[in-house]
Coordinates of C-alpha atoms in Angstrom, one line a residue:
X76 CA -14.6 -5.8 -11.5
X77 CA -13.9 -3.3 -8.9
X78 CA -15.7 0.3 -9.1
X79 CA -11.6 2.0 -9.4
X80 CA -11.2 -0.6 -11.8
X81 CA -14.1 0.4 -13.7
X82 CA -12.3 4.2 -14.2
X83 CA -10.5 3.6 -17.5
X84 CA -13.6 2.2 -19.1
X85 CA -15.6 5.4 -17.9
X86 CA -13.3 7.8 -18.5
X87 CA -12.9 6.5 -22.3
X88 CA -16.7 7.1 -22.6
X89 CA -16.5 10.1 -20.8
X90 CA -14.1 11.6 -23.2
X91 CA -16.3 10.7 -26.5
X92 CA -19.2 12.2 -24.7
X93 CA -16.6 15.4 -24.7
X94 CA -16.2 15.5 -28.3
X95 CA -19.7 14.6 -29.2
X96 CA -21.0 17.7 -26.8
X97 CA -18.5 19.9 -28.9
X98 CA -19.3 18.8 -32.6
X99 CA -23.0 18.9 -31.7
X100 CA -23.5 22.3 -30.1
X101 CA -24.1 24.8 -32.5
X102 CA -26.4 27.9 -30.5
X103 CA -26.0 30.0 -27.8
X104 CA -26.5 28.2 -24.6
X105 CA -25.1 30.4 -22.4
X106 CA -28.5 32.1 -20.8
X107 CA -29.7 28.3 -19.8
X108 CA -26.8 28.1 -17.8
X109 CA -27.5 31.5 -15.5
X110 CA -29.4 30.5 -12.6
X111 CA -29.6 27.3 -11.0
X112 CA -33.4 27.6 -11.1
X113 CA -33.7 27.7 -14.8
X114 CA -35.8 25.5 -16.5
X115 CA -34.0 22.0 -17.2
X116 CA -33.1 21.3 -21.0
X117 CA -30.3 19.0 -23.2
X118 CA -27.2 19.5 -22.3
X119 CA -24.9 22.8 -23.5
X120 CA -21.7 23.8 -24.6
X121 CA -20.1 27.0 -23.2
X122 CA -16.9 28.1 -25.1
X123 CA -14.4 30.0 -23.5
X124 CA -11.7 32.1 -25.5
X125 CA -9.4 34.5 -23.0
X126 CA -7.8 35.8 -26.7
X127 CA -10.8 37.4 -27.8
X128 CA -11.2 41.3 -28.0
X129 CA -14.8 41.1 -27.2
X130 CA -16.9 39.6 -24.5
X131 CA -19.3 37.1 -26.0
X132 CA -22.5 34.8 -25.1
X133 CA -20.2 31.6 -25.0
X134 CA -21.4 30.2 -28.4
X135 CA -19.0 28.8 -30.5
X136 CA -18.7 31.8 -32.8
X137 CA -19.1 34.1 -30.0
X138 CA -17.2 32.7 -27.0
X139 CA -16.6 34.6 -23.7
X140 CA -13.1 35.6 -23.0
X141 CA -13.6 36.4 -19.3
X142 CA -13.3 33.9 -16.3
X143 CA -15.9 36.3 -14.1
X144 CA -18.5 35.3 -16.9
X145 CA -18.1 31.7 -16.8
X146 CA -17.4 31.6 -13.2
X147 CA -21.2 33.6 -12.8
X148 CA -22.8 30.1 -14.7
X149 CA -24.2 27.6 -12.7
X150 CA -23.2 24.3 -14.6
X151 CA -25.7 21.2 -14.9
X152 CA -25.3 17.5 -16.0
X153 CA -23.8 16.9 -19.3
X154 CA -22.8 20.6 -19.9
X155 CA -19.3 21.5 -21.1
X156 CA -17.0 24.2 -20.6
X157 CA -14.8 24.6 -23.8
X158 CA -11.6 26.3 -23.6
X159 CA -9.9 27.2 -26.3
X160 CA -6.8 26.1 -27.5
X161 CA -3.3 28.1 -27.3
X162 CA -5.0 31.0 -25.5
X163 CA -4.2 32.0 -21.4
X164 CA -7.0 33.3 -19.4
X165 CA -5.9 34.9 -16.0
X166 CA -7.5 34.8 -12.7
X167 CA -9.2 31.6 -10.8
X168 CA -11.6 29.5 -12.4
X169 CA -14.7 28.7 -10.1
X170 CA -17.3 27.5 -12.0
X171 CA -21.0 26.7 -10.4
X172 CA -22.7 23.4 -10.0
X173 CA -23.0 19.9 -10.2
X174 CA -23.1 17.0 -12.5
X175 CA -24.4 13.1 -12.0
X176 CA -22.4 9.9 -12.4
X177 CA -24.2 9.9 -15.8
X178 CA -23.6 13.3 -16.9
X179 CA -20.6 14.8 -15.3
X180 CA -20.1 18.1 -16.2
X181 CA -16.7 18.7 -18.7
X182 CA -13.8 20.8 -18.5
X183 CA -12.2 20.1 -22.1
X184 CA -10.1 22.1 -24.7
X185 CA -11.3 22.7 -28.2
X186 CA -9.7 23.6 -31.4
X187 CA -6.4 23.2 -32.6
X188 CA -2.5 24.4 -30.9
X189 CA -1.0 24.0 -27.6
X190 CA -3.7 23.4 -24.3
X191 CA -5.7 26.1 -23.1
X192 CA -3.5 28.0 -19.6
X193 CA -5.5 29.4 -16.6
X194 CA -3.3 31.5 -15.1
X195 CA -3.7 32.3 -11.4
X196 CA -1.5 35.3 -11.2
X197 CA -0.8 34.7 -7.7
X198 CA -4.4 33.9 -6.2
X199 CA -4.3 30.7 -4.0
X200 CA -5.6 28.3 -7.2
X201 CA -5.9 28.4 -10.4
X202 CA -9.0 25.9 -10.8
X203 CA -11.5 25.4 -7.6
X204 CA -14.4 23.1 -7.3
X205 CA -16.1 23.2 -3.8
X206 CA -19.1 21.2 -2.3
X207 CA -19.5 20.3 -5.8
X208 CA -20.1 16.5 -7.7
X209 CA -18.9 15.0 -10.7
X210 CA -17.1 16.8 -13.0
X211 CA -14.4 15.7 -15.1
X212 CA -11.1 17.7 -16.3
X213 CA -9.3 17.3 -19.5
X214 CA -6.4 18.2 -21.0
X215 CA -6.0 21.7 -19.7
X216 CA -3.1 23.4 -18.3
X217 CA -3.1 25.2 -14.9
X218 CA -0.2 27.4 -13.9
X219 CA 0.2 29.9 -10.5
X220 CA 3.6 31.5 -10.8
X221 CA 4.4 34.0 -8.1
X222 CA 8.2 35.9 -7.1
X223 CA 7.1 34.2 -3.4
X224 CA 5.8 30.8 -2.0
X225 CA 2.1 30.9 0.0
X226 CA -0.2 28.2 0.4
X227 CA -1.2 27.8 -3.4
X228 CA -2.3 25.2 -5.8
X229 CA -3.4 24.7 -9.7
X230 CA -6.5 22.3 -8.8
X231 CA -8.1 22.5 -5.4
X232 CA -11.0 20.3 -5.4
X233 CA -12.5 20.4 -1.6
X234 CA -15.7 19.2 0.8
X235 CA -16.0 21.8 3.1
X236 CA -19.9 21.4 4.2
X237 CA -20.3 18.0 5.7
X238 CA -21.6 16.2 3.2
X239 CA -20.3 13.4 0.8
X240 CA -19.1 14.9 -2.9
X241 CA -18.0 12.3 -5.3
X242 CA -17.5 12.0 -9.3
X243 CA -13.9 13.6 -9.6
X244 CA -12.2 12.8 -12.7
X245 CA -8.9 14.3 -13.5
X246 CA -8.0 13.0 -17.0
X247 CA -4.5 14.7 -18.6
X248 CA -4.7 17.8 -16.3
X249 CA -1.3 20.0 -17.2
X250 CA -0.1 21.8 -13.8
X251 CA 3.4 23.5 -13.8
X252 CA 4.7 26.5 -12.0
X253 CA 2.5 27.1 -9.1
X254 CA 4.7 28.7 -6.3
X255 CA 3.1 26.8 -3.2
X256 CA 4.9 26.9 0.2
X257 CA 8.0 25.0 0.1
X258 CA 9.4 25.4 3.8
X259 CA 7.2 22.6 6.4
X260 CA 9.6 23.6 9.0
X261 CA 8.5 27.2 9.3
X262 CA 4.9 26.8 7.5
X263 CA 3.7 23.3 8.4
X264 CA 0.1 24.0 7.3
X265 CA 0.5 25.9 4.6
X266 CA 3.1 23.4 3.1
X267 CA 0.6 20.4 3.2
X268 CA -2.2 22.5 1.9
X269 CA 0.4 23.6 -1.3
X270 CA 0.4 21.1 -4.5
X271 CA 0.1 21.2 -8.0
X272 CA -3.2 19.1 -8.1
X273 CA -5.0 18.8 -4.1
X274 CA -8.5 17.4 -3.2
X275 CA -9.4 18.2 0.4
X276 CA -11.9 17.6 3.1
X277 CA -13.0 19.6 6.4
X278 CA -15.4 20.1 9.3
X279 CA -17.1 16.9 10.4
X280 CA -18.8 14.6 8.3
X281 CA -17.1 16.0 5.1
X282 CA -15.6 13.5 2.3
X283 CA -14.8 13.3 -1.1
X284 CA -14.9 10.1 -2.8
X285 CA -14.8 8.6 -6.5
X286 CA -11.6 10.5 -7.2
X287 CA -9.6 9.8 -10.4
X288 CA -6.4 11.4 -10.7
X289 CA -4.9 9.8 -14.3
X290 CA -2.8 10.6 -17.2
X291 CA -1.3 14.3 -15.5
X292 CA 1.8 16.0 -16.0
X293 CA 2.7 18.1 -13.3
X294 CA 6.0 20.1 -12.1
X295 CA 7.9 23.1 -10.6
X296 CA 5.2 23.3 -8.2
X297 CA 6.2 24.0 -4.5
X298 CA 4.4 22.1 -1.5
X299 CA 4.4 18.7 -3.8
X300 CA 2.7 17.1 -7.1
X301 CA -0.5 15.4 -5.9
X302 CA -2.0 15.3 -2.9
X303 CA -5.4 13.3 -2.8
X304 CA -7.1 13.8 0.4
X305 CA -10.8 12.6 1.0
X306 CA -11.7 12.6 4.8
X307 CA -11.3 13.8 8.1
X308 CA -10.1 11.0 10.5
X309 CA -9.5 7.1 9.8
X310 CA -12.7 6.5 11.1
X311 CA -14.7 7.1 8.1
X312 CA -13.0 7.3 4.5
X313 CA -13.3 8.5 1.0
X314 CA -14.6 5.4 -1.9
X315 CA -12.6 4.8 -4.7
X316 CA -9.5 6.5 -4.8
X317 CA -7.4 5.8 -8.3
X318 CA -4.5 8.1 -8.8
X319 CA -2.5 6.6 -11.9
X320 CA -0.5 7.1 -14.9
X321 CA 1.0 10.9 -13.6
X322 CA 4.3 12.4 -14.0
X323 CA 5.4 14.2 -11.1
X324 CA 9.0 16.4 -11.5
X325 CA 10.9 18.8 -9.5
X326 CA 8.3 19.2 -7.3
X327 CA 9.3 21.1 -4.1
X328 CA 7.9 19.0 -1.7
X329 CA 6.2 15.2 -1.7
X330 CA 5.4 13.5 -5.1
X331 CA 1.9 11.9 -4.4
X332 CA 0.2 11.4 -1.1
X333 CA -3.5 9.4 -0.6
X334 CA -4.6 10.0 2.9
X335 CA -7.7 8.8 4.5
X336 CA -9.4 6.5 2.2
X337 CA -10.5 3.0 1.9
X338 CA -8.5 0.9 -0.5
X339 CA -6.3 3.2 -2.5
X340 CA -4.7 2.1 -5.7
X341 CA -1.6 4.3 -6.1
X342 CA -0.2 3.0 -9.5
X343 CA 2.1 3.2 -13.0
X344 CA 3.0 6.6 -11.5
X345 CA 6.3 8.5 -12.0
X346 CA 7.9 10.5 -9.5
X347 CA 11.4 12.2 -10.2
X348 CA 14.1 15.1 -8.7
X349 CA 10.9 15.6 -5.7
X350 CA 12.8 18.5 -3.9
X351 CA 14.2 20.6 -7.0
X352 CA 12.7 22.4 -9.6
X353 CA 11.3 26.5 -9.6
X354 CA 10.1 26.5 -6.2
X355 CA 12.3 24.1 -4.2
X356 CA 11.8 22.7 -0.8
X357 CA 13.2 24.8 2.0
X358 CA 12.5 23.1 5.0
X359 CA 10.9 20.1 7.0
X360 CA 10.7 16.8 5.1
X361 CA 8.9 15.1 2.3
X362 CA 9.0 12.0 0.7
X363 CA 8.0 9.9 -2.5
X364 CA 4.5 8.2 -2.5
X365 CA 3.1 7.7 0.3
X366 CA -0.4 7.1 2.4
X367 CA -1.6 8.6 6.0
X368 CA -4.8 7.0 7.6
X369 CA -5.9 4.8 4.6
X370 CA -7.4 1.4 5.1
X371 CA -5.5 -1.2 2.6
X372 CA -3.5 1.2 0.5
X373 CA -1.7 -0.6 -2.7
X374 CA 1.0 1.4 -3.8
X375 CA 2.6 -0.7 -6.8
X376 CA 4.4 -0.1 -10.5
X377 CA 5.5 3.5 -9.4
X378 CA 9.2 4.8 -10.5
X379 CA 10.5 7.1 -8.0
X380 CA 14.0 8.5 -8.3
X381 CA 15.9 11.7 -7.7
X382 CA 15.0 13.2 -4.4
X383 CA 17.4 15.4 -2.6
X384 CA 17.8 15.2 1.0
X385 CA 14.9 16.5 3.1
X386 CA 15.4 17.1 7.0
X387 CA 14.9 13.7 7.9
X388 CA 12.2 11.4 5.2
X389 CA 12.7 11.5 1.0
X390 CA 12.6 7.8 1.2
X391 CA 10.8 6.6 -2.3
X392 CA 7.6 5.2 -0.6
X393 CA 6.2 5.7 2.9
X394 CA 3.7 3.7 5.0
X395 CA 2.7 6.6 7.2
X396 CA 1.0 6.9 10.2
X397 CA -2.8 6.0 10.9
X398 CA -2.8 3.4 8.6
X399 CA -4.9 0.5 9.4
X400 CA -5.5 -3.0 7.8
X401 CA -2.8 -4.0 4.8
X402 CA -0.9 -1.4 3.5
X403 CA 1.6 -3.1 0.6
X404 CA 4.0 -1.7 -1.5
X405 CA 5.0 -3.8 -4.4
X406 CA 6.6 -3.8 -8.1
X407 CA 7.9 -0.9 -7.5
X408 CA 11.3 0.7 -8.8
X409 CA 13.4 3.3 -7.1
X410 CA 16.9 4.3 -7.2
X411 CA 18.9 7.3 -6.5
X412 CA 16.6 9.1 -3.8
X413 CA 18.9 10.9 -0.9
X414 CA 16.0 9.0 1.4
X415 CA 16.7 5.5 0.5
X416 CA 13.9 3.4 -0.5
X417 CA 10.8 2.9 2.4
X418 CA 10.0 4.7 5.5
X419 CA 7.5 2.7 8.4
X420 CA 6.0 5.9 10.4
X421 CA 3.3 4.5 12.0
X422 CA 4.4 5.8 15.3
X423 CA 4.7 9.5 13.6
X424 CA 1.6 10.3 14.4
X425 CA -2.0 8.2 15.6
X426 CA -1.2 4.9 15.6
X427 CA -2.7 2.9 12.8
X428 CA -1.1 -0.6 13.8
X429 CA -1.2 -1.6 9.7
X430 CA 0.6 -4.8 8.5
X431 CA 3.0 -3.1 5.5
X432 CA 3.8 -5.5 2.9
X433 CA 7.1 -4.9 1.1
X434 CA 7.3 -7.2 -2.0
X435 CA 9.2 -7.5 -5.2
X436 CA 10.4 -4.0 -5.5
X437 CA 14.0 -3.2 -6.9
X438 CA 16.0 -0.4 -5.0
X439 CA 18.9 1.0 -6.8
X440 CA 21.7 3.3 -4.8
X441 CA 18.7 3.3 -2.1
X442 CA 20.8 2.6 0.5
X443 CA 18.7 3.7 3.4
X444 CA 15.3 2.0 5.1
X445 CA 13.8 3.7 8.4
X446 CA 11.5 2.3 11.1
X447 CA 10.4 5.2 13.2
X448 CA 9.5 3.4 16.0
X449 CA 6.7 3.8 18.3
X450 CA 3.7 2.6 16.4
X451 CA 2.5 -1.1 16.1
X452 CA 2.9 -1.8 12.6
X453 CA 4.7 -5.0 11.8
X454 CA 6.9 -5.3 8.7
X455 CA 7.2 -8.2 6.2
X456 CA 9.9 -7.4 3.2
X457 CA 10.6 -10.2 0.9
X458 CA 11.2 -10.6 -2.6
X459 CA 13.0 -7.5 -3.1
X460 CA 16.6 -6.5 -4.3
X461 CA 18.2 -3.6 -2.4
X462 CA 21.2 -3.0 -4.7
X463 CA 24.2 -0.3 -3.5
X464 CA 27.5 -1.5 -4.7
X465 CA 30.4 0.1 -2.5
X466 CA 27.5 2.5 -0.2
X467 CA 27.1 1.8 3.2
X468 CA 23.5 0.2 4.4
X469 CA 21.3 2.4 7.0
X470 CA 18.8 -0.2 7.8
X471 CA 16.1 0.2 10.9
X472 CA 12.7 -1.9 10.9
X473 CA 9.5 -1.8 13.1
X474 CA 10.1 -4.3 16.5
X475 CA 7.9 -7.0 14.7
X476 CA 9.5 -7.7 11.1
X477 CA 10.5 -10.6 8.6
X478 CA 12.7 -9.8 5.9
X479 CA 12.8 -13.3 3.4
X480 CA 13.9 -14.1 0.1
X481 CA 15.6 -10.9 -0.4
X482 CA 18.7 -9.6 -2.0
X483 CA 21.0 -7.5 -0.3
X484 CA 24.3 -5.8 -2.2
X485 CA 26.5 -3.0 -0.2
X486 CA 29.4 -1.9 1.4
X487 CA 31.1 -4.5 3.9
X488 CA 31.1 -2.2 6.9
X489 CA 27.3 -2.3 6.8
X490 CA 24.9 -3.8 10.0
X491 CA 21.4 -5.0 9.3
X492 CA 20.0 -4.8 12.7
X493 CA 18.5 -7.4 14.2
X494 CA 16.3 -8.2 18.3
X495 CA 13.4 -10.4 19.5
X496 CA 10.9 -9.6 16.9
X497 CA 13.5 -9.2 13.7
X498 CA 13.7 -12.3 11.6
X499 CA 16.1 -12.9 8.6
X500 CA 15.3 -15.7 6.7
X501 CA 16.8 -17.3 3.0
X502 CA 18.1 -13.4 2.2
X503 CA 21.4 -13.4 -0.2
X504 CA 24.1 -11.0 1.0
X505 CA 27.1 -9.5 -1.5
X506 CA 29.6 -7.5 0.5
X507 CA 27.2 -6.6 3.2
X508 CA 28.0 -9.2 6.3
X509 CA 25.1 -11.7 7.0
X510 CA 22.7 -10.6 10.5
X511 CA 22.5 -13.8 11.3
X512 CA 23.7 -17.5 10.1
X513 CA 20.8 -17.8 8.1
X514 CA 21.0 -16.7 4.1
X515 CA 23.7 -17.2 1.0
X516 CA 26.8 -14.9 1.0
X517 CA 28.1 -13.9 -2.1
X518 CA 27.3 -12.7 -5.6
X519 CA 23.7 -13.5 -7.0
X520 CA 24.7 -13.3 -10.4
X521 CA 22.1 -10.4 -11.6
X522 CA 22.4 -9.8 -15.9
X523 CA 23.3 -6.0 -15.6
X524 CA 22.8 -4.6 -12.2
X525 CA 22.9 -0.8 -11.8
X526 CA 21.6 -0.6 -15.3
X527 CA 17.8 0.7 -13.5
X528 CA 16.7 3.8 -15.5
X529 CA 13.4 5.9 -15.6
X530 CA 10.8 3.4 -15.9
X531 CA 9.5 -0.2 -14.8
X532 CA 11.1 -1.8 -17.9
X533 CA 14.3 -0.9 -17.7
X534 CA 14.8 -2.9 -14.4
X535 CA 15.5 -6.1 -16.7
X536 CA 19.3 -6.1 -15.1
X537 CA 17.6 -7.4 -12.7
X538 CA 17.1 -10.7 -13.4
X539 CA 18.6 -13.9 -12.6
X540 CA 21.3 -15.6 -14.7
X541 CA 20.7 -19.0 -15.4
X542 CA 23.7 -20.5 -12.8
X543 CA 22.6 -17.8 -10.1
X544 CA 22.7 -19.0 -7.0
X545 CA 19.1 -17.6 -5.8
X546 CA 17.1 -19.8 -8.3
X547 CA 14.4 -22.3 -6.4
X548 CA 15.5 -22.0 -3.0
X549 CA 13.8 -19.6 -1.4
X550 CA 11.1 -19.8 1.8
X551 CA 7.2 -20.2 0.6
X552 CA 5.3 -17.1 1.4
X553 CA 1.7 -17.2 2.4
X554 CA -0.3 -14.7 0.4
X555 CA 2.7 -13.8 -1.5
X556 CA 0.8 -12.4 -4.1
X557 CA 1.2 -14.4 -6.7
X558 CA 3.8 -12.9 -9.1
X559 CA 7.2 -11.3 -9.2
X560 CA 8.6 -8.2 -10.6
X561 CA 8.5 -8.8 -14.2
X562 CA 4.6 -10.8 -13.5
X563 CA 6.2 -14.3 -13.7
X564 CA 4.1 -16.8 -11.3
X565 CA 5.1 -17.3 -7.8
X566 CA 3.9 -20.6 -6.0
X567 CA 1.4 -21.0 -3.0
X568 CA 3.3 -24.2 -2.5
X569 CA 7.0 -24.3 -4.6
X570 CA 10.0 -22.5 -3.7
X571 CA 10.6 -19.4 -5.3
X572 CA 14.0 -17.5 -6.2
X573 CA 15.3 -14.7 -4.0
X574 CA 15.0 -11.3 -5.1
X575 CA 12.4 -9.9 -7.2
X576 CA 12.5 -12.6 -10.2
X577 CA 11.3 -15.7 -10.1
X578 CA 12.0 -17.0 -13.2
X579 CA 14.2 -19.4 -14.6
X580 CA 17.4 -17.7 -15.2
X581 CA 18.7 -16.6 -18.4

């Protein structure tokens, strides 16, 4: 087992360790937490209650109720900040030192009602950890509303001193209304440094790694929902990077981007209406989910869905630029973005030269693929249904692509382009003429087409009917990963359906 796969099991033991450091503390720890010099003892419990009339010694019975108190500690393994429940406290929250990959130190609410708000009143975050290691962040809610947009965000978690900081684990985090910058036209900087959660790295030799970002809610946040950066260059990348199981909405920029880090798993996310919400975008582009200078990025089981038309991108998922080894896309649903469904932009920026692998995904009123051109990625799409009933196609791939196996519904005035280094091979074409002479024209008798909703599950009108005529005679696919869509095998050797199920029919 991989160590990102290992970040469920940890975090589950990382949240009982929560609750036991709560019911257990019963003194007043917070002196033991002053200076970072102190003598070392068992882990404490500070309390933190913003609704309180009087500033206490962070005990359970006599919390503080002031950030600048709990910002003035200097945290160590195993210790927990408390918040309490359905209060606000206003200002930023920086607290002090470091845990170990034993003893993170907690951020967790306590108490009964509604989850605990840090409100940043218009400072540039709301939480901020920096050159620090190995905390973890509960269910908390982070909120920087502002009447305008600057370069803001709820979590900012950031190397800044050229060293290596690992241990992030961001477990139910709440983020909504933070009024980041929303315009990349005018503010390019400021735009990518604006998101509801962002981990960052800069100045040589600085990198974050171990980062889990799982179980969030976040929205109405301009600049983007999650943006997980961990280095510098592509040269030398951030370890285990796992950002899954997050709601991003109306968002006013990108849903979730990875950048430089070595094997990203980007998954059972939900992205939706990226573009819209209290501070919408204004200018440039953005798109879905998508990775800049990662080494074999895995983006798979995500829903995107909803994006209004940026300047140019708001495809659904994005193999960016910089990107070097595999960088695969699969399982993935998407329909209704103003992007269409995958932009190649390896020649956007330093050439990465990746190999993107575009599998079993199901694209619904995505109408729309863009190869950017210049970079030296090559493309191989197969086992995917790009579905747009009565919508013209807009289809341009990278100079060195195979599209196989797919299935291909649109207007009849479409053109799927095609050169030296394009091959079309056993594709099924409704409406949309055939590129070449190779592939089946007509209808591939799906069970309920355009019946794709909000999640993974509800792509099942997507399946074969039993006298469809894409069942068994498809082209074999080396290293074609091994299932389809719906996790029904797919043979080294046999030939599979086209489209995204390989099942029997029903």
């Amino acid at each position: 087992m991989t160590d990102r796969r290992r970040a469920g099991t940890r975090a589950t033991a990382l949240a009982a360790a929560a609750v036991a450091a709560i019911t257990a503390f019963t003194g007043t720890p917070a002196a033991a937490l002053t200076t970072a010099t102190a003598a070392p003892g068992s882990p404490v419990t500070v309390h933190l209650d913003c609704s309180r009339p009087h500033n206490g010694t962070g005990s359970a019975d006599e919390p503080y109720n002031d950030l600048a108190s709990v910002n003035a500690l200097t945290f160590r393994p195993g210790d927990t900040l408390a918040l309490a429940s359905g209060m606000t406290c206003h200002g930023t929250l920086a607290p002090k030192g470091s845990g170990t990959a034993a003893a993170p130190v907690l951020i967790v609410p306590y108490g009964p009602g509604a989850a605990p708000v840090v409100d940043a009143d218009g400072a540039e975050n709301a939480l901020r950890l920096t050159d620090q290691d190995h905390w973890t962040v509960k269910a908390i809610e982070l909120t920087d509303p502002a009447a305008d947009t600057a370069q803001r965000q709820g979590l900012l978690i950031e190397s800044t001193d050229g060293r290596t900081h690992s241990g992030f684990d961001i477990d139910g985090l709440i983020v909504d209304r933070v009024a980041g910058q929303t315009d990349k036209a005018a503010h390019a900087t400021a735009f990518s440094l604006s998101a509801c959660i962002r981990t960052g790295a800069s100045g040589a030799g600085s990198l974050l790694s171990d980062v889990h970002v799982h179980n969030t809610r976040v929205s109405d946040c301009g600049g983007g929902g999650i943006k997980v950066r961990t280095g510098t260059v592509n040269t030398r990348l951030g370890q285990n990077v796992h950002v899954d199981h997050n709601t991003v909405s109306e968002v006013g920029g990108d849903g979730i981007i990875v950048s430089y880090a070595e094997s990203p798993l980007i998954e059972y996310n939900t992205a939706a209406d990226l573009g819209t919400g209290a501070y919408p975008w204004t200018g440039g582009n953005f798109a879905g989910i998508w990775v800049l200078g990662d080494h074999d990025a895995v983006i798979q089981k995500n829903v995107v869905h909803g994006s209004v038309m940026s300047a140019y991108d708001s495809e659904a998922f994005d193999c960016d630029w910089g990107n070097t080894g595999t960088c695969t896309v699969q399982y993935n649903l998407s329909r209704d973005n103003a992007g269409g469904l995958f932009l190649d932009c390896d020649g956007c920026g330093t050439v990465g030269g990746a190999t993107e692998v575009v599998r079993y995904n199901i694209s619904q009123n995505d109408c729309r693929m863009v190869g950017a051109g210049g970079g030296r990625s090559a493309l191989r799409f197969y086992g995917n249904v790009v579905h747009c009933p009565g919508r013209k196609l807009d289809v341009t791939v990278p100079a060195n692509s195979l599209l196989e196996n797919n299935i291909w519904v649109a207007r009849e005035d479409s053109r799927l382009p095609t050169g030296a280094g394009v091959s079309w091979q056993w594709n099924v074409f409704q409406g949309v003429p055939r590129p070449t002479a190779n592939g089946i024209v007509g209808d591939p008798l799906f069970v309920a087409p355009g019946t794709g909703g909000d999640t993974l599950d509800s792509a099942v009108g997507y399946r074969l009917r039993a006298t469809s005529p894409a069942l068994g005679n498809g082209g074999v696919v080396a290293d074609n990963g091994g299932r389809d869509y719906w996790g029904a095998p797919v043979s080294a050797t046999a030939k599979p359906n086209r489209g995204a199920d390989n099942g029997p029919g029903l």
